[in-house]
Tab-separated table of N, CA, C and O in Angstrom:
chain	number	residue	atom	x	y	z
A	1	MET	N	0.846	-1.180	0.000
A	1	MET	CA	0.000	0.000	0.000
A	1	MET	C	0.888	1.239	0.000
A	1	MET	O	1.752	1.399	0.849
A	2	GLU	N	0.691	2.098	-0.950
A	2	GLU	CA	1.453	3.340	-1.020
A	2	GLU	C	0.715	4.402	-0.221
A	2	GLU	O	-0.433	4.743	-0.514
A	3	ALA	N	1.369	4.913	0.799
A	3	ALA	CA	0.749	5.906	1.667
A	3	ALA	C	0.975	7.304	1.096
A	3	ALA	O	2.108	7.692	0.854
A	4	LYS	N	-0.096	8.021	0.888
A	4	LYS	CA	0.009	9.370	0.353
A	4	LYS	C	-0.240	10.424	1.420
A	4	LYS	O	0.237	11.535	1.307
A	5	PHE	N	-1.000	10.088	2.437
A	5	PHE	CA	-1.366	11.058	3.454
A	5	PHE	C	-0.818	10.625	4.803
A	5	PHE	O	-0.879	9.456	5.166
A	6	PHE	N	-0.277	11.593	5.539
A	6	PHE	CA	0.325	11.331	6.834
A	6	PHE	C	-0.287	12.260	7.867
A	6	PHE	O	-0.686	13.371	7.552
A	7	ARG	N	-0.312	11.789	9.091
A	7	ARG	CA	-0.690	12.648	10.218
A	7	ARG	C	0.150	12.188	11.401
A	7	ARG	O	0.057	11.045	11.834
A	8	PHE	N	0.985	13.077	11.914
A	8	PHE	CA	1.853	12.747	13.036
A	8	PHE	C	1.258	13.307	14.312
A	8	PHE	O	0.793	14.448	14.335
A	9	LEU	N	1.291	12.493	15.378
A	9	LEU	CA	0.806	12.923	16.681
A	9	LEU	C	1.935	12.771	17.696
A	9	LEU	O	2.703	11.806	17.635
A	10	LYS	N	1.993	13.720	18.616
A	10	LYS	CA	3.016	13.698	19.658
A	10	LYS	C	2.321	13.486	20.994
A	10	LYS	O	1.322	14.147	21.293
A	11	ILE	N	2.854	12.567	21.794
A	11	ILE	CA	2.292	12.281	23.110
A	11	ILE	C	3.204	12.916	24.154
A	11	ILE	O	4.388	12.609	24.217
A	12	VAL	N	2.656	13.816	24.953
A	12	VAL	CA	3.421	14.545	25.954
A	12	VAL	C	2.883	14.211	27.328
A	12	VAL	O	1.685	14.330	27.575
A	13	GLY	N	3.750	13.779	28.224
A	13	GLY	CA	3.351	13.488	29.591
A	13	GLY	C	4.224	12.400	30.181
A	13	GLY	O	4.741	11.543	29.463
A	14	VAL	N	4.386	12.411	31.483
A	14	VAL	CA	5.219	11.428	32.156
A	14	VAL	C	4.518	10.078	32.130
A	14	VAL	O	3.375	9.948	32.568
A	15	GLY	N	5.166	9.079	31.568
A	15	GLY	CA	4.612	7.732	31.522
A	15	GLY	C	3.634	7.498	30.385
A	15	GLY	O	3.079	6.414	30.279
A	16	PHE	N	3.392	8.487	29.540
A	16	PHE	CA	2.482	8.309	28.410
A	16	PHE	C	3.253	7.639	27.278
A	16	PHE	O	4.299	8.130	26.853
A	17	LYS	N	2.727	6.533	26.770
A	17	LYS	CA	3.414	5.773	25.724
A	17	LYS	C	2.415	5.236	24.716
A	17	LYS	O	1.237	5.109	25.007
A	18	ALA	N	2.932	4.884	23.549
A	18	ALA	CA	2.112	4.260	22.509
A	18	ALA	C	2.903	3.119	21.909
A	18	ALA	O	4.130	3.163	21.821
A	19	ARG	N	2.189	2.072	21.493
A	19	ARG	CA	2.832	0.980	20.762
A	19	ARG	C	1.841	0.407	19.769
A	19	ARG	O	0.638	0.307	20.046
A	20	ALA	N	2.362	0.069	18.596
A	20	ALA	CA	1.545	-0.501	17.528
A	20	ALA	C	1.871	-1.981	17.412
A	20	ALA	O	3.029	-2.379	17.505
A	21	GLU	N	0.837	-2.783	17.204
A	21	GLU	CA	1.017	-4.226	17.060
A	21	GLU	C	0.201	-4.726	15.886
A	21	GLU	O	-0.624	-3.998	15.325
A	22	ALA	N	0.435	-5.973	15.523
A	22	ALA	CA	-0.284	-6.651	14.435
A	22	ALA	C	-0.137	-5.886	13.127
A	22	ALA	O	-1.124	-5.625	12.438
A	23	GLU	N	1.114	-5.525	12.796
A	23	GLU	CA	1.435	-4.843	11.536
A	23	GLU	C	0.634	-3.552	11.345
A	23	GLU	O	0.096	-3.293	10.276
A	24	GLY	N	0.525	-2.784	12.401
A	24	GLY	CA	-0.167	-1.502	12.292
A	24	GLY	C	-1.676	-1.599	12.354
A	24	GLY	O	-2.378	-0.669	11.983
A	25	ARG	N	-2.218	-2.695	12.834
A	25	ARG	CA	-3.675	-2.868	12.914
A	25	ARG	C	-4.231	-2.574	14.299
A	25	ARG	O	-5.428	-2.363	14.458
A	26	LEU	N	-3.382	-2.602	15.325
A	26	LEU	CA	-3.817	-2.312	16.692
A	26	LEU	C	-2.910	-1.243	17.286
A	26	LEU	O	-1.704	-1.252	17.057
A	27	LEU	N	-3.483	-0.350	18.051
A	27	LEU	CA	-2.718	0.688	18.715
A	27	LEU	C	-3.060	0.666	20.198
A	27	LEU	O	-4.231	0.708	20.566
A	28	TYR	N	-2.036	0.548	21.033
A	28	TYR	CA	-2.213	0.560	22.478
A	28	TYR	C	-1.617	1.842	23.030
A	28	TYR	O	-0.489	2.198	22.713
A	29	LEU	N	-2.386	2.540	23.863
A	29	LEU	CA	-1.956	3.806	24.439
A	29	LEU	C	-1.974	3.708	25.959
A	29	LEU	O	-2.971	3.279	26.543
A	30	LYS	N	-0.874	4.095	26.588
A	30	LYS	CA	-0.828	4.238	28.045
A	30	LYS	C	-0.911	5.730	28.331
A	30	LYS	O	0.009	6.481	28.009
A	31	LEU	N	-2.029	6.156	28.906
A	31	LEU	CA	-2.285	7.589	29.072
A	31	LEU	C	-2.584	7.988	30.509
A	31	LEU	O	-3.239	8.992	30.752
A	32	GLY	N	-2.118	7.194	31.450
A	32	GLY	CA	-2.329	7.538	32.849
A	32	GLY	C	-3.619	7.005	33.425
A	32	GLY	O	-3.931	7.263	34.583
A	33	TYR	N	-4.389	6.274	32.638
A	33	TYR	CA	-5.591	5.633	33.154
A	33	TYR	C	-5.204	4.319	33.822
A	33	TYR	O	-4.055	3.874	33.718
A	34	SER	N	-6.144	3.653	34.471
A	34	SER	CA	-5.843	2.392	35.141
A	34	SER	C	-5.668	1.247	34.145
A	34	SER	O	-5.226	0.169	34.523
A	35	HIS	N	-6.000	1.475	32.894
A	35	HIS	CA	-5.888	0.440	31.868
A	35	HIS	C	-5.316	1.059	30.589
A	35	HIS	O	-5.297	2.279	30.435
A	36	GLU	N	-4.826	0.196	29.696
A	36	GLU	CA	-4.372	0.676	28.398
A	36	GLU	C	-5.573	0.937	27.504
A	36	GLU	O	-6.553	0.198	27.551
A	37	VAL	N	-5.489	1.961	26.689
A	37	VAL	CA	-6.534	2.248	25.714
A	37	VAL	C	-6.174	1.505	24.436
A	37	VAL	O	-5.081	1.663	23.902
A	38	GLU	N	-7.082	0.653	23.960
A	38	GLU	CA	-6.835	-0.137	22.755
A	38	GLU	C	-7.705	0.400	21.622
A	38	GLU	O	-8.914	0.519	21.762
A	39	LEU	N	-7.072	0.718	20.507
A	39	LEU	CA	-7.788	1.222	19.347
A	39	LEU	C	-7.543	0.301	18.166
A	39	LEU	O	-6.406	-0.071	17.883
A	40	THR	N	-8.626	-0.068	17.473
A	40	THR	CA	-8.507	-0.863	16.258
A	40	THR	C	-8.426	0.094	15.077
A	40	THR	O	-9.248	0.983	14.934
A	41	VAL	N	-7.438	-0.126	14.237
A	41	VAL	CA	-7.173	0.784	13.121
A	41	VAL	C	-8.097	0.429	11.952
A	41	VAL	O	-8.271	-0.746	11.636
A	42	PRO	N	-8.715	1.423	11.291
A	42	PRO	CA	-9.570	1.140	10.134
A	42	PRO	C	-8.780	0.509	8.973
A	42	PRO	O	-7.558	0.624	8.928
A	43	PRO	N	-9.469	-0.137	8.034
A	43	PRO	CA	-8.793	-0.887	6.972
A	43	PRO	C	-7.860	-0.066	6.073
A	43	PRO	O	-6.840	-0.566	5.646
A	44	ALA	N	-8.166	1.176	5.785
A	44	ALA	CA	-7.358	1.942	4.837
A	44	ALA	C	-6.237	2.726	5.514
A	44	ALA	O	-5.590	3.546	4.882
A	45	VAL	N	-6.008	2.474	6.807
A	45	VAL	CA	-5.038	3.252	7.578
A	45	VAL	C	-4.018	2.315	8.212
A	45	VAL	O	-4.353	1.194	8.605
A	46	ARG	N	-2.766	2.764	8.285
A	46	ARG	CA	-1.716	2.047	9.004
A	46	ARG	C	-1.158	2.980	10.068
A	46	ARG	O	-1.143	4.198	9.905
A	47	VAL	N	-0.693	2.380	11.172
A	47	VAL	CA	-0.154	3.163	12.278
A	47	VAL	C	1.262	2.689	12.570
A	47	VAL	O	1.519	1.486	12.625
A	48	TYR	N	2.166	3.651	12.748
A	48	TYR	CA	3.550	3.354	13.114
A	48	TYR	C	3.904	4.194	14.330
A	48	TYR	O	3.475	5.337	14.447
A	49	CYS	N	4.710	3.619	15.217
A	49	CYS	CA	5.164	4.347	16.399
A	49	CYS	C	6.662	4.573	16.309
A	49	CYS	O	7.421	3.623	16.168
A	50	PHE	N	7.060	5.833	16.351
A	50	PHE	CA	8.470	6.192	16.395
A	50	PHE	C	8.769	6.611	17.820
A	50	PHE	O	8.055	7.424	18.378
A	51	LYS	N	9.816	6.041	18.371
A	51	LYS	CA	10.115	6.205	19.797
A	51	LYS	C	8.878	5.722	20.559
A	51	LYS	O	8.179	4.836	20.102
A	52	ASN	N	8.604	6.279	21.709
A	52	ASN	CA	7.390	5.882	22.433
A	52	ASN	C	6.341	6.971	22.398
A	52	ASN	O	5.212	6.765	22.821
A	53	ASN	N	6.732	8.141	21.894
A	53	ASN	CA	5.821	9.271	22.022
A	53	ASN	C	5.452	9.924	20.690
A	53	ASN	O	4.851	10.976	20.687
A	54	VAL	N	5.791	9.314	19.571
A	54	VAL	CA	5.398	9.855	18.269
A	54	VAL	C	4.650	8.776	17.495
A	54	VAL	O	5.161	7.674	17.312
A	55	VAL	N	3.430	9.083	17.070
A	55	VAL	CA	2.593	8.142	16.335
A	55	VAL	C	2.352	8.704	14.936
A	55	VAL	O	2.060	9.892	14.788
A	56	CYS	N	2.483	7.854	13.922
A	56	CYS	CA	2.260	8.272	12.547
A	56	CYS	C	1.088	7.480	11.977
A	56	CYS	O	1.108	6.251	11.979
A	57	CYS	N	0.071	8.179	11.510
A	57	CYS	CA	-1.058	7.548	10.823
A	57	CYS	C	-0.870	7.803	9.330
A	57	CYS	O	-0.727	8.946	8.918
A	58	THR	N	-0.865	6.746	8.541
A	58	THR	CA	-0.690	6.890	7.103
A	58	THR	C	-1.773	6.125	6.375
A	58	THR	O	-2.373	5.201	6.921
A	59	GLY	N	-2.004	6.509	5.119
A	59	GLY	CA	-2.991	5.808	4.314
A	59	GLY	C	-3.207	6.495	2.982
A	59	GLY	O	-2.614	7.530	2.688
A	60	ILE	N	-4.092	5.888	2.181
A	60	ILE	CA	-4.368	6.446	0.862
A	60	ILE	C	-5.641	7.286	0.847
A	60	ILE	O	-5.902	7.980	-0.123
A	61	ASP	N	-6.419	7.227	1.924
A	61	ASP	CA	-7.659	7.994	2.018
A	61	ASP	C	-7.479	9.092	3.063
A	61	ASP	O	-7.340	8.810	4.256
A	62	LYS	N	-7.461	10.343	2.625
A	62	LYS	CA	-7.189	11.468	3.511
A	62	LYS	C	-8.212	11.573	4.640
A	62	LYS	O	-7.857	11.816	5.792
A	63	GLU	N	-9.474	11.386	4.314
A	63	GLU	CA	-10.517	11.530	5.323
A	63	GLU	C	-10.379	10.496	6.433
A	63	GLU	O	-10.486	10.824	7.613
A	64	ARG	N	-10.109	9.245	6.073
A	64	ARG	CA	-9.971	8.191	7.088
A	64	ARG	C	-8.735	8.391	7.953
A	64	ARG	O	-8.774	8.142	9.154
A	65	VAL	N	-7.641	8.834	7.338
A	65	VAL	CA	-6.411	9.068	8.093
A	65	VAL	C	-6.640	10.170	9.120
A	65	VAL	O	-6.318	10.010	10.305
A	66	HIS	N	-7.222	11.272	8.694
A	66	HIS	CA	-7.449	12.394	9.602
A	66	HIS	C	-8.520	12.064	10.641
A	66	HIS	O	-8.428	12.520	11.781
A	67	GLN	N	-9.514	11.275	10.264
A	67	GLN	CA	-10.557	10.883	11.219
A	67	GLN	C	-9.980	10.006	12.318
A	67	GLN	O	-10.302	10.163	13.498
A	68	PHE	N	-9.103	9.059	11.937
A	68	PHE	CA	-8.505	8.183	12.944
A	68	PHE	C	-7.520	8.959	13.817
A	68	PHE	O	-7.445	8.720	15.027
A	69	ALA	N	-6.783	9.887	13.229
A	69	ALA	CA	-5.877	10.721	14.026
A	69	ALA	C	-6.674	11.543	15.041
A	69	ALA	O	-6.243	11.712	16.183
A	70	ALA	N	-7.834	12.026	14.658
A	70	ALA	CA	-8.693	12.766	15.589
A	70	ALA	C	-9.222	11.854	16.688
A	70	ALA	O	-9.375	12.277	17.839
A	71	ALA	N	-9.486	10.586	16.351
A	71	ALA	CA	-9.945	9.627	17.364
A	71	ALA	C	-8.839	9.347	18.385
A	71	ALA	O	-9.112	9.224	19.584
A	72	ILE	N	-7.600	9.272	17.919
A	72	ILE	CA	-6.472	9.080	18.836
A	72	ILE	C	-6.331	10.291	19.743
A	72	ILE	O	-6.172	10.173	20.961
A	73	ARG	N	-6.413	11.475	19.149
A	73	ARG	CA	-6.257	12.717	19.917
A	73	ARG	C	-7.361	12.876	20.958
A	73	ARG	O	-7.133	13.401	22.043
A	74	SER	N	-8.555	12.396	20.658
A	74	SER	CA	-9.680	12.553	21.583
A	74	SER	C	-9.549	11.672	22.825
A	74	SER	O	-10.261	11.894	23.800
A	75	CYS	N	-8.642	10.701	22.810
A	75	CYS	CA	-8.423	9.876	24.000
A	75	CYS	C	-7.846	10.695	25.148
A	75	CYS	O	-8.138	10.431	26.310
A	76	LYS	N	-7.014	11.673	24.839
A	76	LYS	CA	-6.421	12.551	25.853
A	76	LYS	C	-6.037	13.860	25.184
A	76	LYS	O	-4.893	14.069	24.802
A	77	PRO	N	-6.999	14.767	24.962
A	77	PRO	CA	-6.685	16.032	24.277
A	77	PRO	C	-5.694	16.869	25.088
A	77	PRO	O	-5.590	16.706	26.293
A	78	PRO	N	-4.947	17.750	24.426
A	78	PRO	CA	-3.945	18.545	25.142
A	78	PRO	C	-4.566	19.447	26.194
A	78	PRO	O	-5.639	20.005	25.991
A	79	GLU	N	-3.868	19.550	27.295
A	79	GLU	CA	-4.354	20.334	28.410
A	79	GLU	C	-3.688	21.704	28.367
A	79	GLU	O	-2.501	21.809	28.044
A	80	VAL	N	-4.401	22.767	28.672
A	80	VAL	CA	-3.890	24.119	28.473
A	80	VAL	C	-3.017	24.611	29.620
A	80	VAL	O	-2.306	25.602	29.452
A	81	TYR	N	-3.035	23.962	30.768
A	81	TYR	CA	-2.249	24.435	31.903
A	81	TYR	C	-0.853	23.828	31.929
A	81	TYR	O	0.125	24.501	32.163
A	82	LYS	N	-0.732	22.531	31.682
A	82	LYS	CA	0.579	21.880	31.698
A	82	LYS	C	1.050	21.442	30.321
A	82	LYS	O	2.210	21.124	30.139
A	83	GLY	N	0.150	21.374	29.350
A	83	GLY	CA	0.533	20.987	28.002
A	83	GLY	C	0.612	19.487	27.795
A	83	GLY	O	1.139	19.030	26.792
A	84	LYS	N	0.082	18.703	28.742
A	84	LYS	CA	0.112	17.257	28.608
A	84	LYS	C	-1.033	16.781	27.726
A	84	LYS	O	-2.060	17.431	27.614
A	85	GLY	N	-0.849	15.615	27.095
A	85	GLY	CA	-1.895	15.028	26.274
A	85	GLY	C	-1.366	14.652	24.901
A	85	GLY	O	-0.162	14.577	24.674
A	86	ILE	N	-2.287	14.383	23.980
A	86	ILE	CA	-1.923	14.008	22.614
A	86	ILE	C	-2.240	15.187	21.706
A	86	ILE	O	-3.361	15.685	21.699
A	87	MET	N	-1.237	15.607	20.947
A	87	MET	CA	-1.435	16.733	20.039
A	87	MET	C	-0.782	16.432	18.697
A	87	MET	O	0.078	15.557	18.602
A	88	TYR	N	-1.223	17.147	17.689
A	88	TYR	CA	-0.585	17.016	16.385
A	88	TYR	C	0.807	17.643	16.463
A	88	TYR	O	1.036	18.565	17.247
A	89	ILE	N	1.724	17.154	15.625
A	89	ILE	CA	3.107	17.655	15.649
A	89	ILE	C	3.155	19.153	15.367
A	89	ILE	O	3.878	19.896	16.010
A	90	ASP	N	2.355	19.626	14.412
A	90	ASP	CA	2.400	21.035	14.036
A	90	ASP	C	1.428	21.913	14.837
A	90	ASP	O	1.271	23.092	14.532
A	91	GLU	N	0.806	21.357	15.859
A	91	GLU	CA	-0.172	22.098	16.656
A	91	GLU	C	0.528	22.920	17.733
A	91	GLU	O	1.488	22.467	18.348
A	92	VAL	N	0.043	24.125	17.952
A	92	VAL	CA	0.589	24.993	18.982
A	92	VAL	C	-0.471	25.165	20.060
A	92	VAL	O	-1.604	25.546	19.768
A	93	ILE	N	-0.098	24.869	21.289
A	93	ILE	CA	-1.017	25.000	22.417
A	93	ILE	C	-0.654	26.261	23.189
A	93	ILE	O	0.481	26.418	23.639
A	94	LYS	N	-1.608	27.174	23.315
A	94	LYS	CA	-1.381	28.362	24.129
A	94	LYS	C	-1.611	27.976	25.579
A	94	LYS	O	-2.710	27.574	25.952
A	95	LYS	N	-0.560	28.106	26.373
A	95	LYS	CA	-0.674	27.738	27.782
A	95	LYS	C	-1.284	28.876	28.579
A	95	LYS	O	-0.992	30.048	28.347
A	96	LYS	N	-2.157	28.489	29.516
A	96	LYS	CA	-2.785	29.476	30.384
A	96	LYS	C	-1.979	29.598	31.672
A	96	LYS	O	-1.282	28.675	32.079
A	97	GLU	N	-2.128	30.739	32.298
A	97	GLU	CA	-1.500	30.947	33.586
A	97	GLU	C	-2.374	30.327	34.657
A	97	GLU	O	-3.593	30.367	34.562
A	98	GLY	N	-1.757	29.796	35.686
A	98	GLY	CA	-2.525	29.217	36.778
A	98	GLY	C	-3.076	30.303	37.689
A	98	GLY	O	-2.928	31.498	37.433
A	99	LYS	N	-3.692	29.874	38.787
A	99	LYS	CA	-4.200	30.840	39.767
A	99	LYS	C	-3.038	31.582	40.401
A	99	LYS	O	-2.004	31.004	40.688
A	100	ARG	N	-3.250	32.832	40.626
A	100	ARG	CA	-2.216	33.622	41.296
A	100	ARG	C	-2.533	33.710	42.772
A	100	ARG	O	-3.667	33.995	43.155
A	101	SER	N	-1.524	33.490	43.595
A	101	SER	CA	-1.743	33.683	45.022
A	101	SER	C	-1.427	35.127	45.378
A	101	SER	O	-0.541	35.753	44.795
A	102	LYS	N	-2.175	35.672	46.302
A	102	LYS	CA	-2.030	37.093	46.635
A	102	LYS	C	-0.903	37.335	47.586
A	102	LYS	O	-0.410	36.626	48.292
């Protein structure tokens, strides 16, 4: 399968990891929950994990690739105070200031 469309996701956080199994058909995410999040990859999409914190979704159908990347991101969207979570590589998160003590 020749992949034409890519979507890279970055996982930020202590202990947050991703691993792909079954030739890119299953994706396991450790996101600080009591269990691993298991995602089944759609037929026209392949998933690769570079290091433990970079996930690449590739495929020949742009809509399916981006839809699955959005499904991965929705498991733990980026947080605005500490910046932890799953975000796209080219995404910029504006961090908010915390409460100020007087």
